[in-house]
PDB file of C-alpha atoms (C1' of nucleotides) in Angstrom:
ATOM      1  CA  UNK V   1     155.235 170.720  32.298  1.00 42.00           C
ATOM      2  CA  UNK V   2     152.335 168.467  33.326  1.00 43.00           C
ATOM      3  CA  UNK V   3     150.301 169.310  30.219  1.00 42.00           C
ATOM      4  CA  UNK V   4     148.743 165.662  30.676  1.00 45.00           C
ATOM      5  CA  UNK V   5     147.106 167.117  33.718  1.00 45.00           C
ATOM      6  CA  UNK V   6     146.031 170.673  32.971  1.00 44.00           C
ATOM      7  CA  UNK V   7     142.294 171.463  33.161  1.00 47.00           C
ATOM      8  CA  UNK V   8     142.846 175.444  33.340  1.00 50.00           C
ATOM      9  CA  UNK V   9     142.540 175.807  36.980  1.00 52.00           C
ATOM     10  CA  UNK V  10     143.879 172.344  38.526  1.00 55.00           C
ATOM     11  CA  UNK V  11     147.641 172.329  39.276  1.00 59.00           C
ATOM     12  CA  UNK V  12     149.767 169.495  40.473  1.00 62.00           C
ATOM     13  CA  UNK V  13     148.670 169.533  44.315  1.00 71.00           C
ATOM     14  CA  UNK V  14     145.200 168.584  43.349  1.00 85.00           C
ATOM     15  CA  UNK V  15     145.724 165.120  42.285  1.00 90.00           C
ATOM     16  CA  UNK V  16     147.300 162.222  44.157  1.00 92.00           C
ATOM     17  CA  UNK V  17     148.287 158.794  43.506  1.00 92.00           C
ATOM     18  CA  UNK V  18     147.039 155.838  45.226  1.00 93.00           C
ATOM     19  CA  UNK V  19     150.617 155.677  46.928  1.00 92.00           C
ATOM     20  CA  UNK V  20     150.013 159.310  47.939  1.00 91.00           C
ATOM     21  CA  UNK V  21     146.493 158.641  49.850  1.00 93.00           C
ATOM     22  CA  UNK V  22     147.337 155.516  51.131  1.00 92.00           C
ATOM     23  CA  UNK V  23     149.923 157.098  53.506  1.00 89.00           C
ATOM     24  CA  UNK V  24     148.135 159.748  53.846  1.00 90.00           C
ATOM     25  CA  UNK V  25     145.491 158.068  55.522  1.00 92.00           C
ATOM     26  CA  UNK V  26     147.398 155.242  56.971  1.00 89.00           C
ATOM     27  CA  UNK V  27     145.327 152.489  55.132  1.00 91.00           C
ATOM     28  CA  UNK V  28     146.707 150.205  52.207  1.00 89.00           C
ATOM     29  CA  UNK V  29     146.161 150.851  48.456  1.00 92.00           C
ATOM     30  CA  UNK V  30     144.579 147.618  48.917  1.00 91.00           C
ATOM     31  CA  UNK V  31     141.976 148.938  50.704  1.00 92.00           C
ATOM     32  CA  UNK V  32     141.629 152.092  48.497  1.00 94.00           C
ATOM     33  CA  UNK V  33     140.888 149.852  45.568  1.00 93.00           C
ATOM     34  CA  UNK V  34     138.729 147.649  47.622  1.00 92.00           C
ATOM     35  CA  UNK V  35     136.107 151.294  48.335  1.00 94.00           C
ATOM     36  CA  UNK V  36     136.579 151.882  44.846  1.00 93.00           C
ATOM     37  CA  UNK V  37     135.501 147.862  43.575  1.00 89.00           C
ATOM     38  CA  UNK V  38     132.443 149.194  46.008  1.00 89.00           C
ATOM     39  CA  UNK V  39     131.809 152.443  43.877  1.00 89.00           C
ATOM     40  CA  UNK V  40     132.015 154.455  46.589  1.00 92.00           C
ATOM     41  CA  UNK V  41     135.069 156.496  45.291  1.00 93.00           C
ATOM     42  CA  UNK V  42     135.890 156.890  41.072  1.00 91.00           C
ATOM     43  CA  UNK V  43     138.778 157.813  40.764  1.00 93.00           C
ATOM     44  CA  UNK V  44     139.811 158.913  37.139  1.00 91.00           C
ATOM     45  CA  UNK V  45     142.178 156.987  35.136  1.00 87.00           C
ATOM     46  CA  UNK V  46     145.341 157.666  32.964  1.00 87.00           C
ATOM     47  CA  UNK V  47     146.051 154.659  30.813  1.00 87.00           C
ATOM     48  CA  UNK V  48     144.886 152.147  33.778  1.00 86.00           C
ATOM     49  CA  UNK V  49     146.436 154.017  36.703  1.00 90.00           C
ATOM     50  CA  UNK V  50     144.089 155.799  39.005  1.00 91.00           C
ATOM     51  CA  UNK V  51     144.463 159.781  39.170  1.00 93.00           C
ATOM     52  CA  UNK V  52     142.715 160.832  42.650  1.00 94.00           C
ATOM     53  CA  UNK V  53     141.758 164.023  42.804  1.00 93.00           C
ATOM     54  CA  UNK V  54     140.265 166.471  45.399  1.00 92.00           C
ATOM     55  CA  UNK V  55     136.990 165.464  45.282  1.00 91.00           C
ATOM     56  CA  UNK V  56     138.155 161.844  45.903  1.00 92.00           C
ATOM     57  CA  UNK V  57     140.378 162.603  48.808  1.00 93.00           C
ATOM     58  CA  UNK V  58     137.706 164.395  50.324  1.00 91.00           C
ATOM     59  CA  UNK V  59     135.089 161.319  49.832  1.00 93.00           C
ATOM     60  CA  UNK V  60     137.811 158.661  51.211  1.00 93.00           C
ATOM     61  CA  UNK V  61     137.850 161.378  54.217  1.00 92.00           C
ATOM     62  CA  UNK V  62     133.990 160.577  54.895  1.00 90.00           C
ATOM     63  CA  UNK V  63     134.538 157.152  54.316  1.00 93.00           C
ATOM     64  CA  UNK V  64     136.721 157.029  57.147  1.00 91.00           C
ATOM     65  CA  UNK V  65     134.856 159.037  58.981  1.00 88.00           C
ATOM     66  CA  UNK V  66     131.873 156.819  58.373  1.00 86.00           C
ATOM     67  CA  UNK V  67     133.709 153.748  59.594  1.00 87.00           C
ATOM     68  CA  UNK V  68     135.117 155.375  62.864  1.00 84.00           C
ATOM     69  CA  UNK V  69     131.328 155.930  63.683  1.00 78.00           C
ATOM     70  CA  UNK V  70     130.603 152.543  63.429  1.00 78.00           C
ATOM     71  CA  UNK V  71     128.786 152.528  59.824  1.00 82.00           C
ATOM     72  CA  UNK V  72     128.809 150.129  57.019  1.00 85.00           C
ATOM     73  CA  UNK V  73     130.054 150.551  53.559  1.00 88.00           C
ATOM     74  CA  UNK V  74     126.659 150.782  52.284  1.00 86.00           C
ATOM     75  CA  UNK V  75     125.625 153.023  54.874  1.00 83.00           C
ATOM     76  CA  UNK V  76     128.301 155.249  53.881  1.00 86.00           C
ATOM     77  CA  UNK V  77     127.621 154.811  50.202  1.00 88.00           C
ATOM     78  CA  UNK V  78     123.854 156.723  51.125  1.00 83.00           C
ATOM     79  CA  UNK V  79     125.357 159.355  53.180  1.00 84.00           C
ATOM     80  CA  UNK V  80     128.087 160.197  50.075  1.00 86.00           C
ATOM     81  CA  UNK V  81     125.241 160.358  47.518  1.00 84.00           C
ATOM     82  CA  UNK V  82     123.627 163.362  49.536  1.00 80.00           C
ATOM     83  CA  UNK V  83     126.931 164.896  48.906  1.00 79.00           C
ATOM     84  CA  UNK V  84     126.928 164.167  45.165  1.00 79.00           C
ATOM     85  CA  UNK V  85     123.144 165.104  44.977  1.00 76.00           C
ATOM     86  CA  UNK V  86     122.172 167.160  41.680  1.00 77.00           C
ATOM     87  CA  UNK V  87     120.242 170.113  42.590  1.00 76.00           C
ATOM     88  CA  UNK V  88     119.785 171.950  40.059  1.00 82.00           C
ATOM     89  CA  UNK V  89     115.941 171.619  40.069  1.00 83.00           C
ATOM     90  CA  UNK V  90     113.772 172.635  42.920  1.00 87.00           C
ATOM     91  CA  UNK V  91     112.154 169.025  43.169  1.00 85.00           C
ATOM     92  CA  UNK V  92     115.990 167.454  43.303  1.00 77.00           C
ATOM     93  CA  UNK V  93     116.526 170.161  46.236  1.00 79.00           C
ATOM     94  CA  UNK V  94     113.462 168.969  47.833  1.00 85.00           C
ATOM     95  CA  UNK V  95     114.229 165.302  47.119  1.00 79.00           C
ATOM     96  CA  UNK V  96     118.071 165.852  49.232  1.00 76.00           C
ATOM     97  CA  UNK V  97     116.571 167.724  52.016  1.00 82.00           C
ATOM     98  CA  UNK V  98     113.822 164.574  52.555  1.00 85.00           C
ATOM     99  CA  UNK V  99     116.557 162.876  52.687  1.00 80.00           C
ATOM    100  CA  UNK V 100     118.606 164.499  54.883  1.00 80.00           C
ATOM    101  CA  UNK V 101     115.974 164.803  57.132  1.00 85.00           C
ATOM    102  CA  UNK V 102     115.249 161.347  57.487  1.00 83.00           C
ATOM    103  CA  UNK V 103     119.491 161.173  58.056  1.00 81.00           C
ATOM    104  CA  UNK V 104     119.035 163.482  60.615  1.00 85.00           C
ATOM    105  CA  UNK V 105     116.013 161.416  62.422  1.00 89.00           C
ATOM    106  CA  UNK V 106     117.840 158.468  62.028  1.00 86.00           C
ATOM    107  CA  UNK V 107     121.250 159.649  63.435  1.00 85.00           C
ATOM    108  CA  UNK V 108     119.167 161.498  66.575  1.00 91.00           C
ATOM    109  CA  UNK V 109     117.706 158.186  67.407  1.00 91.00           C
ATOM    110  CA  UNK V 110     121.039 156.641  67.663  1.00 87.00           C
ATOM    111  CA  UNK V 111     122.161 159.498  69.285  1.00 90.00           C
ATOM    112  CA  UNK V 112     119.743 159.274  72.184  1.00 93.00           C
ATOM    113  CA  UNK V 113     119.539 155.385  72.353  1.00 91.00           C
ATOM    114  CA  UNK V 114     123.766 155.479  72.970  1.00 89.00           C
ATOM    115  CA  UNK V 115     123.016 158.112  75.963  1.00 94.00           C
ATOM    116  CA  UNK V 116     120.531 155.480  77.616  1.00 95.00           C
ATOM    117  CA  UNK V 117     123.147 153.186  77.225  1.00 93.00           C
ATOM    118  CA  UNK V 118     125.582 155.030  78.230  1.00 94.00           C
ATOM    119  CA  UNK V 119     124.091 156.233  81.662  1.00 96.00           C
ATOM    120  CA  UNK V 120     123.037 152.816  82.361  1.00 96.00           C
ATOM    121  CA  UNK V 121     126.210 151.573  82.084  1.00 95.00           C
ATOM    122  CA  UNK V 122     127.612 154.636  84.507  1.00 97.00           C
ATOM    123  CA  UNK V 123     124.968 153.381  86.989  1.00 97.00           C
ATOM    124  CA  UNK V 124     126.167 149.809  86.890  1.00 97.00           C
ATOM    125  CA  UNK V 125     129.636 151.532  86.823  1.00 97.00           C
ATOM    126  CA  UNK V 126     128.701 153.502  90.587  1.00 97.00           C
ATOM    127  CA  UNK V 127     126.923 150.471  91.562  1.00 97.00           C
ATOM    128  CA  UNK V 128     130.416 148.423  91.142  1.00 97.00           C
ATOM    129  CA  UNK V 129     132.797 150.884  92.989  1.00 97.00           C
ATOM    130  CA  UNK V 130     130.411 151.047  95.990  1.00 96.00           C
ATOM    131  CA  UNK V 131     130.640 146.984  96.178  1.00 96.00           C
ATOM    132  CA  UNK V 132     133.760 146.966  95.636  1.00 96.00           C
ATOM    133  CA  UNK V 133     134.229 149.724  98.608  1.00 95.00           C
ATOM    134  CA  UNK V 134     132.508 147.335 100.877  1.00 94.00           C
ATOM    135  CA  UNK V 135     134.155 144.907  99.971  1.00 94.00           C
ATOM    136  CA  UNK V 136     137.779 145.660 100.664  1.00 92.00           C
ATOM    137  CA  UNK V 137     137.049 147.524 104.044  1.00 84.00           C
TER     138      UNK V 137
ATOM    139  C1'  DT P   1     154.994 150.367  40.858  1.00 93.77           C
ATOM    140  C1'  DT P   2     150.471 149.890  39.303  1.00 93.77           C
ATOM    141  C1'  DT P   3     146.991 146.356  38.010  1.00 93.77           C
ATOM    142  C1'  DC P   4     143.676 142.788  38.392  1.00 93.77           C
ATOM    143  C1'  DT P   5     141.751 138.360  40.011  1.00 93.77           C
ATOM    144  C1'  DC P   6     140.992 134.582  43.137  1.00 93.77           C
ATOM    145  C1'  DA P   7     141.176 132.520  47.196  1.00 93.77           C
ATOM    146  C1'  DC P   8     140.744 133.267  51.915  1.00 93.77           C
ATOM    147  C1'  DA P   9     139.303 134.576  57.048  1.00 93.77           C
TER     148       DA P   9
ATOM    149  C1'  DT Y   1     135.144 144.134  55.597  1.00 93.77           C
ATOM    150  C1'  DG Y   2     139.190 143.694  53.640  1.00 93.77           C
ATOM    151  C1'  DT Y   3     143.945 141.060  53.006  1.00 93.77           C
ATOM    152  C1'  DG Y   4     147.708 137.923  50.628  1.00 93.77           C
ATOM    153  C1'  DA Y   5     149.706 135.889  46.872  1.00 93.77           C
ATOM    154  C1'  DG Y   6     150.499 135.396  42.128  1.00 93.77           C
ATOM    155  C1'  DT Y   7     150.716 137.922  37.828  1.00 93.77           C
ATOM    156  C1'  DA Y   8     152.169 141.067  33.524  1.00 93.77           C
TER     157       DA Y   8
END
DNA sequence: TTTCTCACA
DNA sequence: TGTGAGTA
């Protein structure tokens, strides 16, 4: 009756094996262990076997999203800390706010850089198309 | 199946 | 930033 797994309101569907998560996210179990070795996720253990909870699953989702966006694992690690912040004290919340603001500034600056790069490339594309038209007519 | 470690790209 | 192989 799944006694081992039961905290009161915790159901089996909230627990995942490494193979299940690897399968769900189309990554290898080695990759998940690698992220654990970097401290990005901290699954529980039953004996030596890893048991992943909803929280780990969410973190994995955020890690993969961060990677898609081109962030390094250490940047992603910093980012995940924001989700973990202990906000029981006003000073902690203030600290979180400062870090979120700083992160937002960075991302907005990067976004601006990207928009400039996109415009430059679009201009080059336009120029190349015009040249091509001249050269082929 | 899962774990860990070392070597390797 | 991962993967492969050998191991228990």
